[in-house]
Coordinates of C-alpha atoms in Angstrom, one line a residue:
Chain A
X92 CA -18.3 -28.8 17.8
X93 CA -17.9 -26.4 14.9
X94 CA -17.6 -23.3 17.2
X95 CA -15.1 -25.1 19.3
X96 CA -12.8 -26.0 16.4
X97 CA -13.0 -22.5 15.2
X98 CA -11.9 -21.3 18.6
X99 CA -9.0 -23.7 18.8
X100 CA -8.0 -22.6 15.2
X101 CA -7.9 -19.1 16.2
X102 CA -5.8 -19.7 19.4
X103 CA -3.2 -21.5 17.2
X104 CA -3.3 -18.7 14.5
X105 CA -2.5 -16.4 17.4
X106 CA 0.4 -18.6 18.2
X107 CA 1.5 -18.3 14.7
X108 CA 1.6 -14.4 14.9
X109 CA 3.4 -14.7 18.2
X110 CA 6.1 -16.9 16.8
X111 CA 6.8 -14.6 13.9
X112 CA 8.2 -12.2 16.4
X113 CA 11.0 -14.6 17.0
X114 CA 11.6 -14.6 13.3
X115 CA 11.8 -10.9 13.3
X116 CA 14.2 -10.6 16.3
X117 CA 16.4 -13.7 15.7
X118 CA 19.3 -13.2 16.7
X119 CA 20.7 -15.9 14.6
X120 CA 19.5 -17.6 11.5
X121 CA 19.2 -20.9 13.4
X122 CA 16.7 -19.2 15.8
X123 CA 14.7 -18.2 12.9
X124 CA 14.9 -21.6 11.4
X125 CA 13.7 -23.2 14.7
X126 CA 10.7 -20.8 14.7
X127 CA 10.0 -21.8 11.0
X128 CA 9.9 -25.4 12.2
X129 CA 7.4 -24.6 15.0
X130 CA 5.2 -22.6 12.7
X131 CA 4.8 -25.3 10.1
X132 CA 3.6 -27.7 12.9
X133 CA 1.2 -25.1 14.2
X134 CA 0.1 -24.3 10.7
X135 CA -0.6 -27.9 9.9
X136 CA -2.7 -28.2 13.2
X137 CA -4.9 -25.2 12.1
X138 CA -5.5 -26.8 8.7
X139 CA -6.6 -30.1 10.1
X140 CA -9.0 -28.2 12.3
X141 CA -10.2 -26.0 9.4
X142 CA -10.7 -29.2 7.4
X143 CA -13.2 -30.3 10.0
X144 CA -14.8 -27.0 10.1
X145 CA -15.2 -26.5 6.4
X146 CA -15.7 -30.3 5.9
X147 CA -13.0 -30.1 3.1
X148 CA -10.8 -33.1 3.1
X149 CA -8.3 -31.4 0.6
X150 CA -7.0 -29.1 3.5
X151 CA -5.6 -32.3 5.2
X152 CA -3.6 -32.8 1.9
X153 CA -2.6 -29.3 2.2
X154 CA -1.5 -29.8 5.6
X155 CA 0.6 -32.8 4.6
X156 CA 2.2 -30.7 1.8
X157 CA 3.0 -28.0 4.2
X158 CA 4.8 -30.4 6.6
X159 CA 6.6 -32.2 3.9
X160 CA 7.9 -29.1 2.2
X161 CA 8.8 -27.2 5.3
X162 CA 10.9 -30.2 6.2
X163 CA 12.6 -29.6 2.9
X164 CA 13.0 -25.9 3.5
X165 CA 14.7 -26.4 6.9
X166 CA 17.1 -29.2 5.7
X167 CA 18.0 -27.0 2.6
X168 CA 18.7 -24.0 5.0
X169 CA 20.8 -26.2 7.6
X170 CA 22.9 -27.6 4.6
X171 CA 23.4 -24.3 3.0
X172 CA 24.5 -22.9 6.5
X173 CA 27.3 -25.5 6.6
X174 CA 28.5 -24.2 3.4
X175 CA 31.7 -22.2 4.0
X176 CA 30.9 -18.7 3.3
Chain B
X1245 CA -21.2 -37.8 23.3
X1246 CA -18.3 -39.3 25.2
X1247 CA -16.3 -39.1 22.1
X1248 CA -17.1 -35.4 21.8
X1249 CA -15.9 -34.6 25.3
X1250 CA -12.8 -36.5 24.7
X1251 CA -12.3 -34.6 21.5
X1252 CA -12.7 -31.3 23.2
X1253 CA -10.4 -32.4 26.1
X1254 CA -7.8 -33.5 23.7
X1255 CA -7.9 -30.6 21.3
X1256 CA -7.8 -28.0 24.2
X1257 CA -4.7 -29.9 25.9
X1258 CA -3.2 -29.7 22.4
X1259 CA -3.7 -25.9 22.0
X1260 CA -2.2 -25.6 25.6
X1261 CA 0.8 -27.6 24.6
X1262 CA 1.3 -25.5 21.3
X1263 CA 0.9 -22.2 23.2
X1264 CA 3.5 -23.5 25.8
X1265 CA 5.9 -24.2 23.0
X1266 CA 5.3 -20.7 21.5
X1267 CA 5.9 -19.0 24.9
X1268 CA 9.2 -21.2 25.3
X1269 CA 10.3 -20.0 21.9
X1270 CA 9.7 -16.3 22.7
X1271 CA 10.9 -16.5 26.4
X1272 CA 13.8 -19.0 26.5
X1273 CA 17.3 -17.5 26.4
X1274 CA 19.2 -19.6 23.9
X1275 CA 18.9 -21.7 21.0
X1276 CA 19.0 -25.0 22.6
X1277 CA 16.4 -24.3 25.1
X1278 CA 14.2 -23.1 22.4
X1279 CA 14.7 -26.3 20.3
X1280 CA 13.7 -28.1 23.6
X1281 CA 10.5 -26.1 23.9
X1282 CA 9.8 -26.7 20.2
X1283 CA 10.4 -30.5 19.8
X1284 CA 8.5 -31.6 22.9
X1285 CA 5.6 -29.2 23.4
X1286 CA 4.7 -28.5 20.0
X1287 CA 4.8 -32.1 18.6
X1288 CA 2.9 -33.3 21.6
X1289 CA 0.4 -30.5 21.0
X1290 CA -0.1 -31.6 17.2
X1291 CA -0.4 -35.3 18.4
X1292 CA -3.1 -34.5 20.9
X1293 CA -5.0 -32.4 18.3
X1294 CA -4.7 -35.1 15.6
X1295 CA -6.0 -37.7 18.2
X1296 CA -8.9 -35.5 19.1
X1297 CA -9.7 -35.4 15.4
X1298 CA -9.2 -39.1 14.9
X1299 CA -12.0 -39.7 17.3
X1300 CA -14.4 -37.7 15.3
X1301 CA -13.9 -39.4 12.1
X1302 CA -15.4 -42.7 10.9
X1303 CA -13.4 -43.0 7.8
X1304 CA -10.3 -45.0 8.6
X1305 CA -8.4 -43.4 5.5
X1306 CA -8.9 -40.0 7.1
X1307 CA -7.6 -41.4 10.3
X1308 CA -4.5 -42.8 8.6
X1309 CA -3.9 -39.7 6.9
X1310 CA -4.0 -37.6 10.1
X1311 CA -1.6 -40.0 11.8
X1312 CA 0.7 -40.0 8.8
X1313 CA 0.8 -36.2 9.1
X1314 CA 1.8 -36.5 12.8
X1315 CA 4.5 -39.1 12.1
X1316 CA 5.9 -36.8 9.3
X1317 CA 6.0 -33.8 11.6
X1318 CA 7.7 -35.8 14.3
X1319 CA 10.3 -37.0 11.8
X1320 CA 11.0 -33.5 10.5
X1321 CA 11.2 -31.8 13.8
X1322 CA 13.4 -34.7 15.3
X1323 CA 15.9 -34.6 12.3
X1324 CA 16.0 -30.9 11.8
X1325 CA 16.3 -30.1 15.6
X1326 CA 19.1 -32.6 16.0
X1327 CA 20.8 -31.0 13.0
X1328 CA 20.4 -27.5 14.3
X1329 CA 21.4 -28.4 17.8
X1330 CA 24.5 -30.2 16.7
X1331 CA 25.8 -27.3 14.7
X1332 CA 25.0 -25.0 17.6
X1333 CA 27.0 -27.2 19.8
X1334 CA 29.9 -27.4 17.3
X1335 CA 30.2 -23.8 16.6
X1336 CA 29.3 -22.6 20.2
X1337 CA 26.6 -20.5 18.9
X1338 CA 24.3 -21.4 21.8
X1339 CA 26.6 -19.3 24.1
Chain C
X413 CA -19.7 -11.3 16.2
X414 CA -19.1 -14.8 15.1
X415 CA -15.9 -16.8 15.7
X416 CA -15.6 -16.9 11.9
X417 CA -15.3 -13.1 11.9
X418 CA -12.8 -13.3 14.7
X419 CA -10.6 -15.6 12.7
X420 CA -11.1 -13.5 9.6
X421 CA -10.0 -10.2 11.2
X422 CA -7.1 -12.0 13.0
X423 CA -5.9 -13.3 9.7
X424 CA -6.3 -10.0 7.8
X425 CA -4.5 -8.1 10.6
X426 CA -1.5 -10.6 10.7
X427 CA -1.3 -10.8 6.9
X428 CA -1.0 -7.1 6.9
X429 CA 1.5 -7.0 9.8
X430 CA 3.8 -9.8 8.5
X431 CA 3.7 -8.2 5.0
X432 CA 4.9 -4.9 6.3
X433 CA 7.5 -6.7 8.4
X434 CA 8.6 -8.9 5.3
X435 CA 9.0 -5.8 3.3
X436 CA 10.7 -3.6 5.9
X437 CA 12.6 -6.1 8.0
X438 CA 16.2 -4.8 8.7
X439 CA 18.0 -8.2 7.5
X440 CA 17.7 -10.3 4.4
X441 CA 17.1 -13.4 6.5
X442 CA 14.3 -12.1 8.6
X443 CA 12.7 -10.8 5.4
X444 CA 12.9 -14.1 3.6
X445 CA 11.7 -16.0 6.7
X446 CA 8.9 -13.6 7.3
X447 CA 7.8 -14.1 3.7
X448 CA 7.5 -17.9 4.4
X449 CA 5.2 -16.9 7.5
X450 CA 3.2 -14.7 5.0
X451 CA 2.7 -17.9 2.8
X452 CA 1.5 -19.9 5.7
X453 CA -1.0 -17.3 6.8
X454 CA -2.1 -16.9 3.0
X455 CA -2.7 -20.7 3.0
X456 CA -5.3 -20.1 5.9
X457 CA -6.8 -17.1 4.2
X458 CA -7.4 -19.3 1.0
X459 CA -9.2 -22.0 3.2
X460 CA -11.4 -19.2 4.6
X461 CA -12.2 -18.0 1.1
X462 CA -13.2 -21.4 0.1
X463 CA -10.4 -22.0 -2.3
X464 CA -8.8 -25.4 -1.3
X465 CA -7.1 -25.6 -4.7
X466 CA -5.3 -22.3 -4.2
X467 CA -4.5 -23.2 -0.6
X468 CA -2.9 -26.5 -1.9
X469 CA -1.0 -24.7 -4.5
X470 CA 0.1 -22.0 -2.1
X471 CA 1.4 -24.6 0.6
X472 CA 3.2 -26.7 -2.2
X473 CA 4.5 -24.1 -4.5
X474 CA 4.1 -20.5 -3.6
X475 CA 5.2 -21.1 0.0
X476 CA 6.9 -24.5 -0.2
X477 CA 9.2 -24.5 -3.2
X478 CA 9.6 -20.6 -3.3
X479 CA 10.6 -20.9 0.2
X480 CA 13.2 -23.4 -0.5
X481 CA 14.4 -21.3 -3.4
X482 CA 14.7 -18.2 -1.3
X483 CA 16.2 -19.8 1.7
X484 CA 18.7 -21.6 0.1
X485 CA 19.6 -18.6 -2.0
X486 CA 20.3 -16.6 0.9
X487 CA 23.9 -15.7 1.7
X488 CA 25.2 -13.3 4.2
X489 CA 28.3 -12.5 2.2
X490 CA 26.6 -10.2 -0.1
X491 CA 24.2 -9.0 2.5
X492 CA 27.4 -7.3 4.1
X493 CA 28.3 -5.7 0.8
X494 CA 25.0 -4.4 -0.3
X495 CA 22.8 -2.0 1.6
X496 CA 21.0 -4.0 4.3
X497 CA 19.0 -1.0 5.8
X498 CA 16.7 1.2 3.5
X499 CA 18.7 4.1 2.2
X500 CA 16.7 6.8 4.0
X501 CA 16.4 4.9 7.3
X502 CA 13.0 4.8 9.0
X503 CA 12.0 8.2 7.7
X504 CA 11.7 6.9 4.1
X505 CA 10.2 3.8 5.3
X506 CA 7.4 5.7 7.0
X507 CA 7.0 7.8 4.0
X508 CA 6.6 4.5 1.6
X509 CA 4.3 3.1 4.2
X510 CA 2.2 6.1 4.2
X511 CA 2.1 6.4 0.5
X512 CA 1.4 2.8 -0.2
X513 CA -1.1 2.5 2.7
X514 CA -3.1 5.4 1.5
X515 CA -3.1 4.2 -2.3
X516 CA -3.9 0.7 -1.0
X517 CA -6.9 1.9 1.1
X518 CA -8.1 3.9 -1.8
X519 CA -7.9 1.1 -4.3
X520 CA -9.3 -1.3 -1.8
X521 CA -12.3 1.1 -1.4
X522 CA -12.9 1.2 -5.1
X523 CA -12.6 -2.6 -5.5
X524 CA -15.0 -3.3 -2.6
X525 CA -17.5 -0.6 -3.8
X526 CA -17.3 -2.2 -7.4
X527 CA -17.8 -5.6 -6.1
X528 CA -20.8 -4.5 -4.1
X529 CA -22.3 -2.7 -7.2
X530 CA -22.0 -6.1 -9.0
X531 CA -19.3 -4.9 -11.2
X532 CA -17.5 -8.1 -11.0
X533 CA -16.3 -10.4 -13.8
X534 CA -19.1 -12.5 -15.2
X535 CA -19.3 -15.9 -13.7
X536 CA -17.3 -17.6 -16.4
X537 CA -17.2 -20.5 -14.1
X538 CA -20.9 -21.2 -14.8
X539 CA -20.0 -21.8 -18.3
X540 CA -17.2 -24.1 -17.4
X541 CA -19.6 -26.3 -15.2
X542 CA -21.9 -26.7 -18.3
X543 CA -19.5 -28.1 -20.4
X544 CA -19.0 -31.9 -20.1
X545 CA -15.7 -32.5 -18.9
X546 CA -13.6 -35.7 -18.8
X547 CA -13.0 -35.1 -15.1
X548 CA -15.6 -33.8 -12.8
X549 CA -13.7 -31.4 -10.4
X550 CA -14.6 -27.8 -11.4
X551 CA -11.1 -26.4 -11.2
X552 CA -9.4 -29.1 -12.8
X553 CA -12.1 -29.2 -15.7
X554 CA -11.5 -25.5 -16.2
X555 CA -7.7 -26.1 -16.4
X556 CA -7.7 -29.3 -18.5
X557 CA -10.7 -29.1 -20.7
X558 CA -11.2 -25.5 -21.3
X559 CA -7.9 -23.9 -20.5
X560 CA -5.6 -26.8 -21.7
X561 CA -3.7 -24.3 -23.7
X562 CA -3.3 -22.2 -20.5
X563 CA -1.7 -25.1 -18.7
X564 CA 0.3 -25.9 -21.7
X565 CA 1.7 -22.3 -21.7
X566 CA 2.5 -22.5 -18.0
X567 CA 4.6 -25.4 -18.6
X568 CA 6.2 -23.6 -21.6
X569 CA 7.1 -20.7 -19.3
X570 CA 8.6 -22.9 -16.5
X571 CA 10.6 -24.7 -19.1
X572 CA 11.7 -21.5 -20.8
X573 CA 12.7 -20.0 -17.3
X574 CA 14.7 -23.1 -16.5
X575 CA 16.5 -23.3 -19.8
X576 CA 17.3 -19.6 -19.6
X577 CA 18.6 -20.1 -15.9
X578 CA 20.8 -23.0 -17.2
X579 CA 22.1 -20.9 -20.0
X580 CA 22.9 -18.0 -17.7
X581 CA 24.7 -20.3 -15.3
X582 CA 26.7 -22.0 -18.0
X583 CA 28.1 -18.9 -19.4
X584 CA 30.6 -18.6 -16.4
X585 CA 31.4 -22.2 -15.3
X586 CA 30.8 -25.5 -16.8
X587 CA 29.3 -27.2 -13.7
X588 CA 26.9 -26.4 -10.9
X589 CA 28.2 -27.3 -7.5
X590 CA 25.5 -28.6 -5.0
X591 CA 27.0 -29.4 -1.7
X592 CA 26.1 -32.7 -0.3
X593 CA 25.6 -33.3 3.4
X594 CA 25.7 -36.9 4.4
X595 CA 25.3 -36.6 8.2
X596 CA 23.6 -39.9 9.1
X597 CA 20.5 -38.3 10.7
X598 CA 19.7 -36.4 7.5
X599 CA 20.5 -39.5 5.3
X600 CA 18.1 -41.9 7.3
X601 CA 15.5 -39.2 7.5
X602 CA 15.6 -38.8 3.7
X603 CA 15.5 -42.6 3.4
X604 CA 12.2 -42.7 5.6
X605 CA 10.5 -39.6 4.0
X606 CA 11.2 -40.3 0.3
X607 CA 8.5 -43.2 0.0
X608 CA 6.1 -41.2 1.9
X609 CA 6.6 -38.2 -0.4
X610 CA 6.4 -40.3 -3.4
X611 CA 3.1 -41.7 -2.3
X612 CA 2.0 -38.1 -1.6
X613 CA 3.0 -37.2 -5.2
X614 CA 1.0 -40.1 -6.6
X615 CA -2.0 -39.1 -4.6
X616 CA -2.1 -35.5 -5.7
X617 CA -1.6 -36.4 -9.3
X618 CA -4.6 -39.0 -9.1
X619 CA -6.7 -36.9 -6.8
X620 CA -6.4 -34.0 -9.2
X621 CA -9.4 -35.6 -11.4
X622 CA -11.8 -35.7 -8.5
X623 CA -10.6 -33.1 -6.0
X624 CA -7.9 -30.4 -5.6
X625 CA -4.6 -31.3 -6.8
X626 CA -2.8 -31.7 -10.1
X627 CA 0.5 -31.8 -12.0
X628 CA 2.0 -28.5 -10.3
X629 CA 1.2 -29.6 -6.9
X630 CA 2.5 -33.1 -7.3
X631 CA 5.6 -31.7 -9.1
X632 CA 6.2 -29.4 -6.3
X633 CA 6.2 -32.1 -3.7
X634 CA 8.3 -34.4 -6.0
X635 CA 10.8 -31.5 -6.4
X636 CA 11.0 -31.5 -2.7
X637 CA 11.9 -35.2 -2.6
X638 CA 14.5 -34.6 -5.3
X639 CA 16.1 -31.8 -3.4
X640 CA 16.4 -33.9 -0.3
X641 CA 17.9 -36.6 -2.3
X642 CA 20.4 -34.2 -4.0
X643 CA 21.3 -32.9 -0.6
X644 CA 22.4 -36.1 0.6
X645 CA 24.4 -36.8 -2.3
X646 CA 22.1 -39.5 -3.9
X647 CA 22.2 -38.1 -7.4
X648 CA 21.8 -41.6 -8.9
X649 CA 18.2 -41.3 -8.3
X650 CA 17.7 -37.9 -9.7
X651 CA 18.0 -37.1 -13.6
X652 CA 21.1 -35.0 -13.6
X653 CA 23.7 -34.3 -16.4
X654 CA 22.6 -35.0 -19.9
X655 CA 19.0 -36.3 -18.8
X656 CA 18.4 -32.9 -17.3
X657 CA 17.2 -31.0 -20.2
X658 CA 15.2 -33.8 -21.8
X659 CA 13.5 -34.1 -18.4
X660 CA 12.8 -30.4 -18.4
X661 CA 11.1 -30.3 -21.7
X662 CA 9.5 -33.8 -21.5
X663 CA 6.2 -32.4 -20.2
X664 CA 5.9 -29.8 -23.0
X665 CA 6.7 -32.5 -25.6
X666 CA 4.2 -35.0 -24.4
X667 CA 1.6 -32.3 -24.1
X668 CA 2.2 -31.1 -27.7
X669 CA 2.2 -34.9 -28.9
X670 CA -1.1 -35.4 -27.3
X671 CA -2.5 -32.3 -28.9
X672 CA -1.4 -33.5 -32.3
X673 CA -2.7 -37.0 -31.7
X674 CA -6.1 -35.8 -30.7
X675 CA -6.1 -33.4 -33.7
X676 CA -5.4 -36.4 -36.0
X677 CA -7.8 -38.9 -34.4
X678 CA -10.6 -36.7 -33.1
X679 CA -10.3 -33.7 -35.4
X680 CA -9.9 -31.1 -32.8
X681 CA -6.8 -29.8 -30.9
X682 CA -6.9 -31.5 -27.2
X683 CA -10.4 -32.7 -28.1
X684 CA -10.5 -35.6 -25.6
X685 CA -12.9 -38.5 -26.4
X686 CA -14.7 -39.8 -23.5
X687 CA -13.4 -43.4 -24.1
X688 CA -9.6 -42.9 -23.8
X689 CA -9.5 -39.2 -22.6
X690 CA -8.7 -40.1 -19.0
X691 CA -5.6 -42.2 -20.1
X692 CA -4.3 -39.4 -22.1
X693 CA -5.0 -37.0 -19.3
X694 CA -3.1 -39.4 -16.8
X695 CA 0.0 -39.8 -19.4
X696 CA 0.2 -36.1 -20.0
X697 CA -0.2 -35.2 -16.3
X698 CA 2.5 -37.6 -15.3
X699 CA 5.0 -36.3 -17.9
X700 CA 4.0 -32.8 -16.7
X701 CA 4.9 -33.8 -13.0
X702 CA 8.4 -35.1 -14.0
X703 CA 9.1 -31.9 -16.0
X704 CA 8.0 -29.6 -13.3
X705 CA 9.8 -31.4 -10.6
X706 CA 12.9 -31.4 -12.6
X707 CA 12.5 -27.8 -13.5
X708 CA 11.9 -26.6 -9.9
X709 CA 14.9 -28.7 -8.7
X710 CA 17.2 -27.2 -11.3
X711 CA 16.1 -23.7 -10.2
X712 CA 16.8 -24.3 -6.5
X713 CA 20.0 -26.0 -7.2
X714 CA 21.2 -23.1 -9.4
X715 CA 20.3 -20.3 -7.0
X716 CA 22.2 -21.9 -4.1
X717 CA 25.4 -20.0 -3.4
X718 CA 28.4 -21.1 -5.4
X719 CA 31.0 -23.4 -3.7
X720 CA 33.1 -20.7 -2.4
X721 CA 36.5 -21.0 -0.6
X722 CA 36.5 -20.8 3.1
X723 CA 38.7 -17.6 2.8
X724 CA 35.8 -15.5 1.5
X725 CA 33.8 -16.2 4.7
X726 CA 32.8 -13.0 6.3
X727 CA 30.6 -14.7 8.9
X728 CA 32.4 -15.6 12.1
X729 CA 30.6 -18.5 13.8
X730 CA 32.7 -18.5 16.9
X731 CA 35.5 -20.5 15.1
X732 CA 33.3 -22.6 13.1
X733 CA 35.4 -25.5 12.5
X734 CA 34.2 -27.5 9.4
X735 CA 33.4 -30.9 10.9
X736 CA 34.2 -34.2 9.3
X737 CA 35.9 -32.9 6.1
X738 CA 35.7 -36.1 4.3
X739 CA 32.0 -36.1 4.2
X740 CA 31.6 -32.7 2.5
X741 CA 32.2 -32.7 -1.2
X742 CA 30.9 -30.9 -4.2
X743 CA 28.6 -32.8 -6.5
X744 CA 28.6 -32.0 -10.0
X745 CA 25.1 -31.4 -11.3
X746 CA 25.4 -30.8 -14.9
Chain D
X759 CA -18.0 -5.7 5.6
X760 CA -17.9 -9.4 4.7
X761 CA -15.0 -11.7 5.0
X762 CA -14.2 -11.6 1.2
X763 CA -14.6 -7.9 1.2
X764 CA -12.1 -7.4 4.1
X765 CA -9.6 -9.6 2.1
X766 CA -10.3 -7.7 -1.2
X767 CA -9.4 -4.5 0.7
X768 CA -6.4 -6.1 2.3
X769 CA -5.3 -7.6 -1.2
X770 CA -5.2 -4.0 -2.4
X771 CA -3.1 -2.7 0.3
X772 CA -0.7 -5.6 0.2
X773 CA -0.3 -5.1 -3.6
X774 CA 0.6 -1.5 -3.3
X775 CA 3.0 -1.9 -0.4
X776 CA 4.8 -4.6 -2.3
X777 CA 4.9 -2.6 -5.5
X778 CA 6.3 0.6 -3.7
X779 CA 9.0 -1.5 -1.9
X780 CA 9.8 -3.2 -5.2
X781 CA 10.6 0.2 -6.6
X782 CA 12.6 1.6 -3.6
X783 CA 14.5 -1.2 -2.0
X784 CA 18.2 -1.2 -3.1
X785 CA 18.8 -4.8 -2.4
X786 CA 18.3 -7.1 -5.4
X787 CA 17.2 -10.3 -3.2
X788 CA 14.7 -8.2 -1.4
X789 CA 13.3 -6.9 -4.7
X790 CA 12.6 -10.5 -5.4
X791 CA 10.7 -10.8 -2.2
X792 CA 8.9 -7.8 -2.7
X793 CA 7.9 -8.9 -6.1
X794 CA 6.5 -12.1 -4.5
X795 CA 4.6 -9.9 -1.9
X796 CA 3.0 -8.0 -4.7
X797 CA 2.0 -11.3 -6.3
X798 CA 0.5 -12.4 -3.1
X799 CA -1.6 -9.2 -2.9
X800 CA -2.8 -9.7 -6.5
X801 CA -3.8 -13.3 -5.7
X802 CA -5.7 -11.9 -2.6
X803 CA -7.8 -9.7 -5.0
X804 CA -8.4 -12.5 -7.5
X805 CA -9.5 -15.2 -5.0
X806 CA -11.6 -12.6 -2.9
X807 CA -13.4 -11.6 -6.2
X808 CA -14.1 -15.2 -6.7
X809 CA -15.7 -15.5 -3.4
X810 CA -17.8 -12.4 -3.2
X811 CA -21.3 -12.5 -4.2
X812 CA -23.8 -15.5 -3.8
X813 CA -23.2 -19.1 -4.7
X814 CA -20.1 -21.3 -5.1
X815 CA -16.7 -19.5 -5.8
X816 CA -16.1 -18.9 -9.4
X817 CA -13.7 -21.5 -10.6
X818 CA -12.3 -19.5 -13.4
X819 CA -10.9 -16.8 -11.1
X820 CA -9.3 -19.6 -8.9
X821 CA -7.7 -21.3 -12.0
X822 CA -6.2 -17.9 -12.9
X823 CA -4.9 -17.5 -9.4
X824 CA -3.1 -21.1 -9.9
X825 CA -1.7 -19.7 -13.0
X826 CA -0.3 -16.7 -11.2
X827 CA 1.2 -18.9 -8.7
X828 CA 3.0 -21.1 -11.2
X829 CA 4.1 -18.0 -13.3
X830 CA 5.5 -16.4 -10.1
X831 CA 7.7 -19.2 -9.3
X832 CA 9.1 -19.3 -12.6
X833 CA 10.0 -15.8 -12.5
X834 CA 11.2 -16.1 -8.9
X835 CA 13.6 -19.1 -9.9
X836 CA 15.0 -17.2 -12.8
X837 CA 15.4 -14.0 -10.9
X838 CA 17.3 -15.7 -8.1
X839 CA 19.6 -17.4 -10.4
X840 CA 20.4 -14.0 -12.0
X841 CA 20.9 -12.5 -8.5
X842 CA 23.2 -15.4 -7.7
X843 CA 25.2 -14.8 -10.9
X844 CA 25.5 -11.1 -10.2
X845 CA 26.6 -11.5 -6.7
X846 CA 29.0 -14.4 -7.4
X847 CA 30.3 -12.2 -10.3
X848 CA 31.3 -9.4 -7.9
X849 CA 34.3 -11.2 -6.3
X850 CA 35.6 -12.3 -9.9
X851 CA 36.0 -8.7 -11.2

């Protein structure tokens, strides 16, 4: 089970790296924000898997904090975008 | 044993969905399509992984926390992608 | 080769790649967003290094609130004015990469060699574990019992930074504009998530005594909730105006009061007695959470772009018509 | 090379990359980002050092890393407010 969770975490980590290409390429800020949203979900998935691997419950709290604050980041970004520049 | 098999199946399916979401994010042509890939595939992926892990735990508090995580992620993704899509529609940025 | 090694190597390579991309990305937006990816990868690295405390702090503070700071401070207007691309183009970028890469590899070699030869810092942590702490989580014990002064000074630094930011800002204008966005989707999202986030804050605060967590993590999460409330125009629930500065220094004041109290009663600065020590710790930590959250919220609000006229807009969004004008308003924060 | 050693070397490279970029980039906002990257590299060094060697990770080094995170965000916040002030000031002149 351990090894399986590790493999799953590795696959998801690869996904994170791949998604960062979209952040680099854009083209618009909204595309990048969309990619950020996807990354935080994937990151939370990796963290809960690693929490099982390392049997460290604190990592589940970390996943919660990650999701909660990335929601704040995206909301802050969207409302800043609506501000007239 | 059966639970283990179920967990493996669910987590594998979850990884596949997340990967599908990533491929969509990279390959789809415009913002609205990418949002479509993100909101459905990725959150379903997280949900399946969370479900797989819930089967492994005997502690109800852990199960509740995992499900709470998924609900929070769902809410955030739904809200933010609605806002992103609405603005894109208003400004015609998806063209 | 085990899967652990595969994951470690993958993480290390991607941290390096994303760091380079962050530093050399052609646009400000990509740079900032890639920095957030770097934060996410670092959270995973900390879990691999057996440091869940640092992982939690990274997710909440270093990646979370810093992300909110950077992302909301982003503007495109100034990006058009100042140099967007490195001065010398890719040539100088390559030179910088080569210099930093060579130096980094050399330094890394020295550090790894030193660590192998046992020239590492003494295990101060062993000393820390020997001391009878009021709380039994090693890192919190270190932070609270042995390095209470350190926590005190951290809070002092944050308070000083916030007061300085307020002073700098007040010089030019008398108020801080934060734009509220009351689209129903966002408002109901905030209404649903705020209780959950408050619960999370309380959990981090209480959890800090037995497992990773603590005032700064809880404060960061609370600041997130405060920001969401401010963004949707609920400034009635967030200390603003004349309560702002007291809220920022509250933690520092309560901490100092606790120090004086323990000096008078127990005879030692922050010498916590076993009987009521836990209560003091909880009171101090709660005050710290409030101050930290207020401070972080102020920093984010102040670094947001000022409310500028639509005429200064340089970014064309395909005829971006401001929708629903009555819903948009500037909220006064100070 | 063990995991902590790998991250130790990585920390050294990231610190220097960030520091060089901090000195050479002309854009103030990206200087703030470069400062944060440098800080992240330093944290990598600290936390990997705490994990090298036998036994449990050293809590003192991890507590130092936590302090580093807190100080970094204070500095970043103030720096961004200053950046905002400078850039908003531009169109008043």
